[in-house]
Coordinates of C-alpha atoms in Angstrom, one line a residue:
M152 CA 14.2 18.3 -9.8
M153 CA 11.1 19.6 -8.0
S154 CA 8.9 18.0 -10.7
Q155 CA 10.5 14.6 -10.1
A156 CA 10.2 14.8 -6.3
F157 CA 6.5 15.8 -6.3
P158 CA 5.1 12.5 -7.8
K159 CA 7.2 10.6 -5.3
L160 CA 5.9 12.6 -2.4
L161 CA 2.4 12.2 -3.7
S162 CA 2.7 8.4 -4.0
S163 CA 4.2 8.3 -0.5
Q164 CA 1.2 10.3 0.9
I165 CA -1.2 7.9 -0.9
A166 CA 0.6 4.9 0.6
F167 CA 0.3 6.4 4.1
D168 CA -3.4 7.3 3.6
I169 CA -4.1 3.7 2.4
A170 CA -2.4 2.3 5.5
R171 CA -4.3 4.6 7.8
T172 CA -7.6 3.8 6.1
I173 CA -7.1 0.1 6.5
R174 CA -5.9 0.4 10.1
E175 CA -9.0 2.5 11.0
G176 CA -11.2 0.0 9.2
F177 CA -9.7 -2.8 11.3
D178 CA -10.0 -0.9 14.5
K179 CA -13.7 -0.3 13.8
H180 CA -14.2 -4.0 13.1
Y181 CA -12.6 -5.1 16.3
R182 CA -14.4 -2.5 18.4
L183 CA -17.8 -3.8 17.1
F184 CA -16.5 -7.4 17.5
R185 CA -15.8 -6.7 21.2
Q186 CA -19.1 -4.9 21.6
A187 CA -20.9 -8.0 20.4
S188 CA -19.2 -10.1 23.1
Q189 CA -20.1 -7.5 25.8
D190 CA -23.7 -7.6 24.6
A191 CA -23.6 -11.4 24.9
R192 CA -23.0 -11.0 28.6
R193 CA -26.2 -8.9 29.0
H194 CA -28.2 -11.4 26.9
F195 CA -27.0 -14.2 29.1
E196 CA -27.8 -12.3 32.3
R197 CA -31.3 -11.7 31.1
G198 CA -31.9 -15.1 29.6
Q199 CA -32.6 -13.5 26.1
W200 CA -31.7 -16.6 24.1
A201 CA -33.4 -15.7 20.8
V202 CA -31.7 -12.3 20.9
A203 CA -28.4 -13.9 21.7
Q204 CA -28.6 -16.4 18.8
R205 CA -29.5 -13.6 16.4
A206 CA -26.6 -11.5 17.6
A207 CA -24.1 -14.4 17.3
R208 CA -25.2 -15.0 13.7
E209 CA -24.9 -11.3 12.8
R210 CA -21.4 -11.1 14.2
I211 CA -20.1 -13.7 11.7
D212 CA -20.6 -11.2 8.9
F213 CA -18.9 -8.3 10.7
Y214 CA -15.5 -8.9 9.2
D215 CA -16.5 -9.1 5.5
R216 CA -18.6 -6.0 5.9
R217 CA -15.7 -4.0 7.3
V218 CA -13.4 -5.3 4.5
Q219 CA -15.9 -4.3 1.8
E220 CA -16.4 -0.9 3.4
C221 CA -12.6 -0.3 3.4
V222 CA -12.3 -1.5 -0.2
Q223 CA -15.1 0.8 -1.3
L224 CA -13.4 3.8 0.4
L225 CA -10.1 3.1 -1.4
E226 CA -11.7 2.5 -4.8
D227 CA -13.7 5.7 -4.5
E228 CA -10.7 7.7 -3.4
Y229 CA -8.0 6.5 -5.8
D230 CA -7.8 5.8 -9.5
P231 CA -6.4 2.3 -10.2
A232 CA -3.4 3.9 -12.0
E233 CA -2.4 5.6 -8.7
L234 CA -2.2 2.3 -6.9
T235 CA 1.2 1.3 -8.2
D236 CA 3.4 -1.5 -7.0
Q237 CA 5.6 1.0 -5.2
V238 CA 2.5 2.5 -3.4
W239 CA 1.5 -1.0 -2.1
R240 CA 5.0 -1.7 -0.9
E241 CA 5.1 1.6 1.0
A242 CA 1.6 1.1 2.3
K243 CA 2.6 -2.1 3.9
L244 CA 5.7 -0.5 5.5
H245 CA 3.6 2.4 6.9
Y246 CA 1.1 -0.2 8.2
I247 CA 3.8 -2.1 10.1
G248 CA 4.7 1.1 11.8
M249 CA 1.1 1.8 12.7
L250 CA 0.9 -1.6 14.5
S251 CA 3.6 -0.7 17.1
G252 CA 2.0 -1.2 20.5
H253 CA -1.2 -2.5 18.9
K254 CA -3.1 -5.1 20.9
Q255 CA -4.3 -7.2 18.0
P256 CA -1.5 -6.9 15.4
E257 CA -1.9 -10.4 13.9
L258 CA -5.6 -9.7 13.2
A259 CA -4.8 -6.3 11.8
E260 CA -2.2 -7.9 9.4
T261 CA -4.8 -10.3 8.2
F262 CA -7.3 -7.4 7.7
F263 CA -4.7 -5.7 5.5
N264 CA -4.3 -8.8 3.5
S265 CA -8.1 -9.1 3.0
V266 CA -8.4 -5.5 1.8
S267 CA -5.4 -5.8 -0.5
C268 CA -6.5 -9.1 -2.0
N269 CA -9.9 -7.7 -2.8
I270 CA -8.1 -5.1 -5.0
L271 CA -4.9 -6.9 -6.2
H272 CA -4.7 -9.7 -8.7
R273 CA -4.0 -13.1 -7.2
S274 CA -0.5 -13.1 -8.7
Y275 CA 0.4 -10.6 -5.9
F276 CA -0.8 -12.8 -3.1
H277 CA 2.6 -14.3 -2.3
N278 CA 4.9 -11.4 -2.6
E279 CA 6.0 -8.3 -0.6
F280 CA 2.6 -6.5 -1.0
I281 CA 0.9 -8.5 1.7
F282 CA 1.7 -10.3 5.0
V283 CA 2.6 -13.8 3.9
R284 CA 4.0 -14.4 7.4
P285 CA 3.5 -12.4 10.5
V286 CA 5.7 -9.4 11.0
V287 CA 4.6 -8.0 14.3
S288 CA 5.2 -10.3 17.3
T289 CA 2.3 -11.2 19.6
E290 CA 4.5 -12.4 22.4
Y291 CA 4.0 -10.7 25.8
I292 CA 1.5 -8.1 24.7
E293 CA 0.3 -6.4 27.8
T294 CA -3.3 -5.5 28.3
E295 CA -4.1 -1.9 29.2
E296 CA -7.4 -2.7 30.9
P297 CA -7.8 -2.9 34.7
Q298 CA -8.0 -6.7 34.5
P299 CA -5.2 -8.9 33.2
T300 CA -5.7 -11.7 30.6
Y301 CA -6.1 -14.2 33.5
R302 CA -6.5 -13.9 37.2
V303 CA -4.5 -16.0 39.7
Y304 CA -6.0 -17.3 43.0
Y305 CA -4.2 -19.0 45.9
P306 CA -6.3 -21.5 47.7
A307 CA -3.7 -22.3 50.3
A308 CA -4.0 -18.7 51.7
D309 CA -7.8 -18.2 51.2
G310 CA -9.2 -21.7 51.5
M311 CA -10.5 -23.7 48.6
H312 CA -14.2 -23.0 49.1
F313 CA -13.8 -19.3 49.4
T314 CA -11.4 -19.3 46.4
L315 CA -14.0 -21.0 44.2
K316 CA -16.8 -18.6 45.2
R317 CA -14.5 -15.7 44.6
I318 CA -13.6 -17.0 41.1
V319 CA -17.3 -16.9 40.2
T320 CA -18.2 -13.6 41.9
N321 CA -15.3 -11.8 40.3
F322 CA -17.2 -12.0 37.0
Q323 CA -19.9 -9.8 38.6
L324 CA -22.8 -11.3 36.7
D325 CA -25.9 -9.2 37.1
A326 CA -28.1 -12.2 38.0
K327 CA -28.9 -14.1 41.2
F328 CA -27.3 -17.5 41.9
A329 CA -29.6 -20.1 43.3
N330 CA -27.1 -21.4 45.8
L331 CA -23.5 -20.6 45.0
S332 CA -22.2 -22.0 48.2
R333 CA -23.7 -25.4 47.4
D334 CA -22.3 -25.3 43.9
A335 CA -18.9 -24.4 45.1
T336 CA -18.9 -27.4 47.4
M337 CA -19.7 -29.6 44.4
V338 CA -16.8 -28.1 42.4
Q339 CA -14.5 -28.5 45.4
A340 CA -15.4 -32.2 45.8
R341 CA -14.5 -32.8 42.1
L342 CA -11.2 -31.0 42.5
Q343 CA -10.2 -32.7 45.8
P344 CA -8.4 -35.7 44.2
F345 CA -6.1 -33.3 42.3
F346 CA -5.2 -31.0 45.3
G347 CA -5.3 -33.7 47.9
D348 CA -5.4 -33.0 51.6
A349 CA -2.1 -30.9 51.7
L350 CA -1.7 -28.2 49.1
A351 CA 1.7 -27.8 47.5
P352 CA 3.5 -24.5 48.1
N353 CA 2.7 -23.3 44.6
A354 CA -0.9 -24.4 44.6
Q355 CA -2.9 -21.9 42.5
V356 CA -5.8 -21.5 40.1
H357 CA -5.5 -19.5 36.8
V358 CA -8.8 -18.3 35.3
L359 CA -9.3 -16.3 32.1
S360 CA -10.7 -12.9 32.9
S361 CA -13.6 -13.0 30.4
L362 CA -16.4 -15.6 30.3
F363 CA -17.0 -17.6 27.2
F364 CA -20.6 -17.2 26.0
R365 CA -22.4 -19.6 23.6
N366 CA -26.0 -20.5 23.2
K367 CA -27.6 -20.6 26.7
G368 CA -24.3 -21.1 28.6
A369 CA -21.4 -19.0 30.1
Y370 CA -18.2 -20.9 30.7
I371 CA -15.4 -20.2 33.1
V372 CA -12.1 -21.4 31.6
G373 CA -9.0 -22.1 33.7
K374 CA -6.5 -24.5 35.1
A375 CA -5.4 -25.6 38.5
I376 CA -1.7 -26.0 39.5
N377 CA -0.4 -28.1 42.3
G378 CA 3.2 -29.1 42.5
D379 CA 4.3 -30.3 39.1
N380 CA 0.8 -31.1 37.9
E381 CA -1.7 -28.9 35.9
L382 CA -5.4 -29.7 35.5
P383 CA -7.4 -27.8 32.9
F384 CA -11.1 -27.2 33.8
V385 CA -14.2 -25.5 32.5
I386 CA -17.2 -24.6 34.7
P387 CA -20.5 -24.0 32.8
I388 CA -22.9 -21.5 34.3
L389 CA -26.5 -22.0 33.3
H390 CA -30.0 -20.6 34.2
N391 CA -32.3 -23.0 36.1
R392 CA -36.0 -23.1 35.6
N393 CA -36.5 -20.2 37.9
G394 CA -34.1 -18.0 36.0
E395 CA -31.4 -18.3 38.7
L396 CA -27.8 -19.1 37.9
V397 CA -26.2 -22.4 38.8
L398 CA -22.8 -24.0 38.3
D399 CA -23.9 -26.9 36.2
T400 CA -20.7 -29.0 36.5
I401 CA -16.9 -28.8 36.2
L402 CA -15.4 -30.4 33.2
L403 CA -12.1 -32.1 34.0
E404 CA -11.8 -34.9 31.5
K405 CA -9.6 -33.9 28.5
E406 CA -12.0 -35.4 26.1
H407 CA -15.0 -33.4 27.5
I408 CA -13.0 -30.1 27.2
V409 CA -11.8 -30.9 23.7
V410 CA -15.4 -31.7 22.5
L411 CA -16.6 -28.4 24.1
F412 CA -14.1 -26.5 21.9
S413 CA -14.9 -28.6 18.9
F414 CA -15.0 -27.5 15.2
T415 CA -18.5 -28.8 15.1
R416 CA -19.9 -26.1 17.4
A417 CA -20.9 -22.5 17.1
Y418 CA -18.2 -19.8 17.8
F419 CA -17.8 -18.5 21.4
L420 CA -18.3 -14.8 22.2
V421 CA -15.4 -13.7 24.4
D422 CA -14.4 -10.1 25.2
M423 CA -10.7 -10.0 24.6
E424 CA -8.4 -7.0 24.4
V425 CA -5.4 -9.2 23.5
P426 CA -6.7 -12.2 21.6
S427 CA -3.3 -13.8 21.2
A428 CA -2.9 -14.0 25.0
Y429 CA -6.2 -16.0 25.1
V430 CA -5.0 -18.3 22.4
Q431 CA -1.8 -18.9 24.2
F432 CA -3.6 -19.7 27.4
L433 CA -6.0 -22.0 25.6
R434 CA -3.1 -23.9 24.0
T435 CA -1.9 -24.8 27.4
I436 CA -5.1 -26.7 28.0
L437 CA -5.7 -27.8 24.4
P438 CA -2.1 -28.6 23.3
R439 CA -3.2 -30.7 20.3
K440 CA -5.5 -28.1 18.9
P441 CA -3.8 -25.9 16.3
R442 CA -3.8 -22.1 16.8
S443 CA -5.9 -21.8 13.6
E444 CA -8.8 -23.7 15.2
I445 CA -8.5 -21.8 18.5
Y446 CA -8.8 -18.5 16.7
T447 CA -11.8 -19.8 14.8
I448 CA -13.7 -21.1 17.9
L449 CA -13.1 -17.6 19.5
G450 CA -15.1 -16.2 16.5
L451 CA -12.0 -14.9 14.7
Q452 CA -12.7 -17.1 11.7
K453 CA -10.6 -15.1 9.2
Q454 CA -7.5 -15.3 11.4
G455 CA -8.2 -19.0 11.7
K456 CA -8.4 -19.3 7.9
T457 CA -5.1 -17.4 7.5
L458 CA -3.2 -19.6 10.0
F459 CA -4.7 -22.7 8.6
Y460 CA -3.5 -21.8 5.1
R461 CA 0.0 -21.0 6.4
D462 CA 0.0 -24.4 8.2
Y463 CA -1.1 -26.1 5.0
L464 CA 1.6 -24.4 2.9
Q465 CA 4.2 -25.5 5.5
H466 CA 2.9 -29.0 5.4
L467 CA 3.2 -29.1 1.6
K468 CA 6.9 -28.1 1.8
H469 CA 7.6 -31.0 4.2
S470 CA 5.6 -33.8 2.6
S471 CA 5.7 -35.6 -0.7
D472 CA 2.5 -37.6 -1.0
L473 CA 0.0 -37.0 -3.7
F474 CA -3.5 -35.6 -3.5
E475 CA -6.1 -38.3 -4.2
S476 CA -9.9 -38.8 -4.3
A477 CA -11.3 -39.2 -0.8
P478 CA -12.4 -42.7 0.2
G479 CA -16.1 -43.4 0.4
I480 CA -19.1 -43.3 -2.0
R481 CA -18.8 -40.6 -4.6
G482 CA -21.3 -37.8 -4.2
L483 CA -23.6 -36.4 -6.9
V484 CA -22.9 -32.7 -6.0
M485 CA -19.4 -32.5 -4.6
L486 CA -16.0 -33.8 -5.8
V487 CA -13.9 -34.6 -2.7
F488 CA -10.2 -35.1 -2.6
T489 CA -7.6 -35.3 0.2
L490 CA -3.9 -35.4 1.0
P491 CA -3.4 -38.6 3.0
S492 CA -0.8 -37.0 5.3
F493 CA -3.0 -33.9 6.0
P494 CA -6.2 -34.5 8.2
Y495 CA -8.6 -32.5 6.0
V496 CA -10.6 -32.9 2.8
F497 CA -11.1 -30.5 -0.1
K498 CA -14.6 -30.2 -1.6
V499 CA -15.4 -28.8 -5.0
I500 CA -18.9 -28.2 -6.3
K501 CA -19.4 -30.0 -9.6
D502 CA -20.7 -28.1 -12.6
F503 CA -23.4 -30.7 -13.4
Y504 CA -25.7 -32.8 -11.2
P505 CA -27.4 -36.0 -12.5
A506 CA -31.0 -36.8 -11.6
P507 CA -32.6 -36.8 -9.1
K508 CA -30.5 -33.8 -7.9
D509 CA -32.3 -30.5 -8.7
T510 CA -30.0 -27.7 -7.5
T511 CA -27.5 -25.1 -8.6
R512 CA -24.0 -24.0 -7.4
A513 CA -25.6 -20.8 -6.0
Q514 CA -28.1 -22.9 -3.9
I515 CA -25.4 -25.2 -2.7
K516 CA -23.3 -22.2 -1.5
E517 CA -26.3 -20.9 0.3
K518 CA -26.6 -24.1 2.2
Y519 CA -23.0 -23.9 3.3
L520 CA -23.5 -20.3 4.3
L521 CA -26.6 -21.4 6.3
V522 CA -24.5 -23.8 8.3
K523 CA -21.8 -21.2 8.9
H524 CA -24.4 -18.9 10.5
H525 CA -26.4 -21.6 12.3
D526 CA -25.9 -23.2 15.7
R527 CA -24.1 -26.4 14.7
V528 CA -24.9 -28.1 18.1
G529 CA -21.8 -30.2 17.8
R530 CA -23.2 -32.2 14.9
M531 CA -22.2 -30.2 11.8
A532 CA -18.6 -29.7 10.7
D533 CA -17.4 -26.1 10.2
T534 CA -16.0 -25.4 6.8
L535 CA -13.3 -23.1 5.5
E536 CA -14.2 -21.5 2.2
Y537 CA -11.5 -20.3 -0.1
S538 CA -11.2 -18.8 -3.6
N539 CA -8.4 -19.1 -6.1
V540 CA -6.4 -21.7 -4.3
A541 CA -3.1 -22.6 -6.1
F542 CA -2.0 -26.2 -5.7
P543 CA 1.3 -27.6 -6.9
R544 CA 0.3 -29.5 -10.1
A545 CA 3.0 -32.1 -9.6
R546 CA 1.3 -33.3 -6.4
F547 CA -1.9 -34.3 -8.2
A548 CA -2.3 -37.8 -9.8
E549 CA -3.4 -37.6 -13.4
E550 CA -6.6 -39.4 -12.6
L551 CA -7.6 -36.7 -10.1
V552 CA -6.8 -33.9 -12.5
A553 CA -8.9 -35.6 -15.1
E554 CA -11.8 -36.0 -12.6
L555 CA -11.6 -32.4 -11.7
K556 CA -11.6 -31.2 -15.3
K557 CA -14.5 -33.6 -16.1
H558 CA -16.8 -32.6 -13.2
A559 CA -15.8 -29.0 -12.4
P560 CA -14.2 -27.6 -15.6
S561 CA -15.4 -24.0 -14.8
L562 CA -13.5 -24.1 -11.5
V563 CA -10.2 -25.6 -12.6
E564 CA -7.3 -23.8 -14.3
E565 CA -3.8 -24.9 -15.0
D566 CA -1.4 -22.0 -14.6
G567 CA 2.2 -23.1 -15.3
D568 CA 3.2 -25.5 -12.6
Q569 CA 0.1 -24.7 -10.5
L570 CA -3.4 -26.0 -10.5
V571 CA -5.7 -23.2 -9.5
I572 CA -9.2 -24.1 -8.1
R573 CA -11.4 -21.0 -8.1
H574 CA -13.7 -22.1 -5.2
L575 CA -13.6 -24.9 -2.7
Y576 CA -14.4 -25.8 0.9
I577 CA -12.1 -27.5 3.4
E578 CA -13.3 -29.6 6.3
R579 CA -11.8 -31.9 8.9
R580 CA -11.4 -35.4 7.6
M581 CA -13.7 -38.0 9.2
V582 CA -14.5 -41.7 8.7
P583 CA -17.7 -41.9 6.7
L584 CA -20.3 -43.6 9.0
N585 CA -21.2 -46.2 6.3
M586 CA -17.6 -47.3 6.3
W587 CA -17.4 -47.2 10.1
L588 CA -20.4 -49.5 10.3
S589 CA -19.1 -51.8 7.6
N590 CA -15.7 -52.1 9.3
A591 CA -17.4 -52.8 12.6
E592 CA -19.5 -55.6 11.1
Q593 CA -16.6 -57.2 9.3
A594 CA -14.8 -57.2 12.7
G595 CA -17.8 -58.7 14.4
N596 CA -17.9 -55.7 16.8
D597 CA -21.5 -55.3 17.7
A598 CA -20.7 -52.7 20.4
E599 CA -19.2 -50.5 17.7
I600 CA -22.2 -50.9 15.5
E601 CA -24.5 -50.0 18.3
H602 CA -22.4 -47.0 19.3
G603 CA -22.4 -45.8 15.7
I604 CA -26.2 -46.1 15.5
V605 CA -26.8 -44.5 18.9
E606 CA -24.6 -41.6 17.8
Y607 CA -26.3 -41.3 14.4
G608 CA -29.7 -41.0 16.0
N609 CA -28.4 -38.6 18.6
A610 CA -26.9 -36.4 15.9
I611 CA -30.2 -36.2 14.0
K612 CA -32.0 -35.3 17.3
D613 CA -29.5 -32.6 18.1
L614 CA -29.9 -31.2 14.6
V615 CA -33.7 -31.2 15.0
A616 CA -33.4 -29.3 18.3
A617 CA -31.6 -26.6 16.3
N618 CA -34.3 -26.5 13.6
I619 CA -32.2 -28.4 11.1
F620 CA -33.4 -31.3 8.9
P621 CA -30.5 -33.0 7.2
G622 CA -32.5 -33.9 4.0
D623 CA -30.4 -36.8 2.9
M624 CA -30.1 -39.0 5.9
L625 CA -28.0 -41.8 4.4
Y626 CA -25.1 -43.0 6.5
K627 CA -22.6 -41.8 3.9
N628 CA -23.4 -38.2 4.6
F629 CA -22.3 -38.5 8.3
G630 CA -18.8 -38.9 9.6
V631 CA -17.2 -40.3 12.8
T632 CA -14.7 -38.0 14.5
R633 CA -11.6 -39.2 16.4
H634 CA -13.7 -38.9 19.6
K635 CA -16.2 -41.3 18.0
R636 CA -18.9 -38.7 17.7
V637 CA -21.1 -38.8 14.6
V638 CA -21.2 -35.5 12.7
F639 CA -23.2 -34.5 9.6
Y640 CA -21.2 -33.0 6.7
D641 CA -23.2 -33.1 3.5
Y642 CA -25.2 -29.9 3.3
D643 CA -26.6 -29.7 -0.2
E644 CA -30.1 -30.9 0.9
I645 CA -30.2 -29.3 4.3
E646 CA -33.5 -27.5 5.3
Y647 CA -34.9 -25.7 8.3
L648 CA -37.1 -28.2 10.1
T649 CA -40.0 -25.7 10.2
D650 CA -40.0 -25.6 6.4
C651 CA -40.7 -29.4 6.1
V652 CA -44.1 -31.1 6.1
F653 CA -43.9 -34.4 8.0
R654 CA -46.7 -36.7 6.9
T655 CA -47.9 -40.3 7.4
I656 CA -48.5 -42.3 4.3
P657 CA -52.3 -42.4 3.7
E658 CA -54.1 -45.8 3.8
P659 CA -54.7 -47.2 0.3
R660 CA -58.2 -46.6 -1.0
N661 CA -58.4 -49.8 -2.9
E662 CA -56.4 -52.8 -4.1
E663 CA -55.0 -50.9 -7.1
D664 CA -53.5 -48.3 -4.8
E665 CA -52.0 -51.0 -2.6
M666 CA -50.3 -52.7 -5.6
S667 CA -49.2 -49.6 -7.3
S668 CA -45.4 -49.1 -7.8
E669 CA -45.8 -45.3 -7.7
P670 CA -47.3 -43.2 -4.9
W671 CA -51.0 -42.7 -5.6
Y672 CA -51.3 -39.8 -3.2
P673 CA -50.1 -36.2 -3.9
I674 CA -46.6 -35.3 -2.7
G675 CA -45.5 -31.7 -2.1
K676 CA -42.0 -30.4 -2.6
H677 CA -41.4 -30.2 1.2
D678 CA -43.2 -33.4 2.2
V679 CA -41.3 -35.9 4.2
F680 CA -42.6 -39.4 5.2
P681 CA -40.5 -40.6 8.2
E682 CA -41.9 -44.2 8.0
Q683 CA -40.1 -44.6 4.7
F684 CA -36.7 -43.9 6.3
G685 CA -36.4 -47.6 7.2
K686 CA -36.3 -48.6 3.5
F687 CA -33.0 -46.8 3.1
L688 CA -31.5 -47.1 6.5
L689 CA -32.4 -50.4 8.0
G690 CA -31.6 -53.1 5.4
N691 CA -29.0 -54.6 7.7
A692 CA -30.5 -56.8 10.5
K693 CA -28.0 -55.7 13.2
I694 CA -28.4 -52.0 12.3
R695 CA -32.1 -52.4 12.4
K696 CA -32.1 -54.0 15.8
F697 CA -30.0 -51.2 17.4
F698 CA -31.9 -48.5 15.5
M699 CA -35.3 -49.8 16.7
K700 CA -33.9 -50.2 20.2
H701 CA -32.7 -46.6 20.5
H702 CA -34.3 -44.4 17.9
A703 CA -37.6 -46.0 16.6
D704 CA -39.3 -42.6 17.3
L705 CA -37.5 -41.2 14.2
L706 CA -39.7 -43.3 12.0
T707 CA -42.9 -41.6 13.1
A708 CA -44.3 -38.4 11.7
A709 CA -45.7 -37.5 15.2
W710 CA -42.2 -37.2 16.7
W711 CA -41.0 -34.8 14.0
Q712 CA -44.3 -32.8 14.2
T713 CA -43.9 -32.4 18.0
R714 CA -40.4 -31.0 17.6
Q715 CA -41.6 -28.7 14.9
Q716 CA -44.3 -27.3 17.1
R717 CA -41.9 -26.7 20.0
I718 CA -39.7 -24.6 17.6
R719 CA -42.7 -22.7 16.4
D720 CA -43.7 -22.0 20.0
G721 CA -40.3 -20.3 20.5
V722 CA -38.7 -23.0 22.6
I723 CA -34.9 -23.0 22.4
E724 CA -33.8 -26.5 23.4
D725 CA -30.9 -27.3 25.7
V726 CA -28.2 -29.2 23.8
F727 CA -25.4 -29.9 26.2
P728 CA -21.8 -30.0 24.9
Y729 CA -20.9 -32.5 27.6
P730 CA -22.4 -35.8 28.9
Q731 CA -25.5 -35.5 31.1
S732 CA -23.8 -37.9 33.6
V733 CA -21.3 -35.3 34.7
R734 CA -23.9 -32.6 35.6
F735 CA -24.3 -31.8 39.3
C736 CA -28.0 -32.3 39.1
Y737 CA -27.4 -36.0 38.5
Q738 CA -25.0 -36.2 41.5
S739 CA -25.2 -35.7 45.2
P740 CA -22.7 -33.6 47.0
A741 CA -21.7 -36.6 49.1
A742 CA -20.9 -38.8 46.2
P743 CA -19.8 -36.8 43.2
A744 CA -18.5 -38.4 40.0
L745 CA -14.7 -38.0 40.2
P746 CA -12.1 -38.4 37.5
S747 CA -9.5 -41.1 38.2
L748 CA -6.1 -40.0 39.5
E749 CA -4.7 -41.6 36.3
T750 CA -6.8 -39.2 34.2
I751 CA -5.7 -36.2 36.3
K752 CA -2.1 -37.0 35.8

């Protein structure tokens, strides 16, 4: 009897130790994650932009490093034979108990899944060994720190101007404001139509207790309440040329706030003890944005991926349409398909690439990783990368299955009633710019054509400011979002701008050179000739007219060379995630640009 009980006690101890190891691994990860956000505050206060960018890039890899550390600990400690099904079941139960009173239980559950799935076979991914759905509730988790998740201010009692100054000073930034009283007056003028002359008895302002840091800005995020109305707002804090702090504007338009929190921008650094509380607050001001995207923009990408996949599985259960090839021109490198009822596309790297493509799957994956770590400046779509994704085979048209097996046979496997794709990327679905322009031309809508070309050029210039050269600049590689912003999404030829050599085509030496169908001058691997862009981009007369009106400088090598030199000189450009027209420096205190009352309602 003793001999039978001993193995059971041993397996139970192993299960407990596994749970404790994973919990400690997560706690270490989140401690370092928060430290990175606290460091971001110091970088902002001191204007250390290059250091801040480097730290933001490094934080992206924190999660995977901690997972691998944990996996290594478990694999070194236990023989595979010891990790039985019963051990994993008990480990999960112990882990649930360890999350009682935890401040980040949903993140800790996902961490458990990541470690487990690195050890288990994929056939276990949807059973009782992992957290297929959340077990520990994130409702009403209380912070133990001195400050709550958000602060509440009462302008009726303290006065609006004093309240606004107090909101800013409560963050206790260790840097001097140029003129906070002046800036508070500008903010007050913008808020005046919402609050009116007589404040409602419940008039108040809610502000998240931590600043949101990204690039060269810090953002105050909150909402105003007056009577039955709520007004979300964001106040960017920037450094002026003298290194002093200024309130640059207050964002009140819904579209401006949504674009600020877009999937096309780098992740924020926010110091959060209870991240679920921040997500809940942000959902009150971004009601259309799914929780998965909010977690992602807060830098919690793995949690975003987890929630996205749960949403995707739920959508599959409640839909019946078939997966199909995505509309648009077929790419040479990627096979792209979509589910019409689901606003995303699925991208699979092909096994073979016809000329003139000269690349490998490893190189393409490196390009996507570059984008993940880089500042996307609102012009590159974030991607979710997955391995071993099981799709219901019955939801695929035979033509699509045949296409997948033809172009990516190494990545596709039929397993019973499932179609398993070993590696893919998922992105937000957009309208390809070439289709947008074609539709606008067919409709005779010159204003839409001009808007598309203006946005296209602005997208390229924003990318250049972030040291990115798109490589393939054809319109089919850019998409138009629902906010009519043009975004780049084809990364297989992307390069750092500073790695390119921008040249002017030399004058022909003689008549033979001039008549030659092939270049008579040497061309290096990284050489780019901007004056040739027009041959591929400006065949349409209307497009050419609008391009030359707004972006003719993109056709000159000198423009690109000048931008290159600024980057090499260490200049980090300002790329604003909101229109220049709403900035206070373009307005006078007496006549601020105000949102309409209709917009506020």
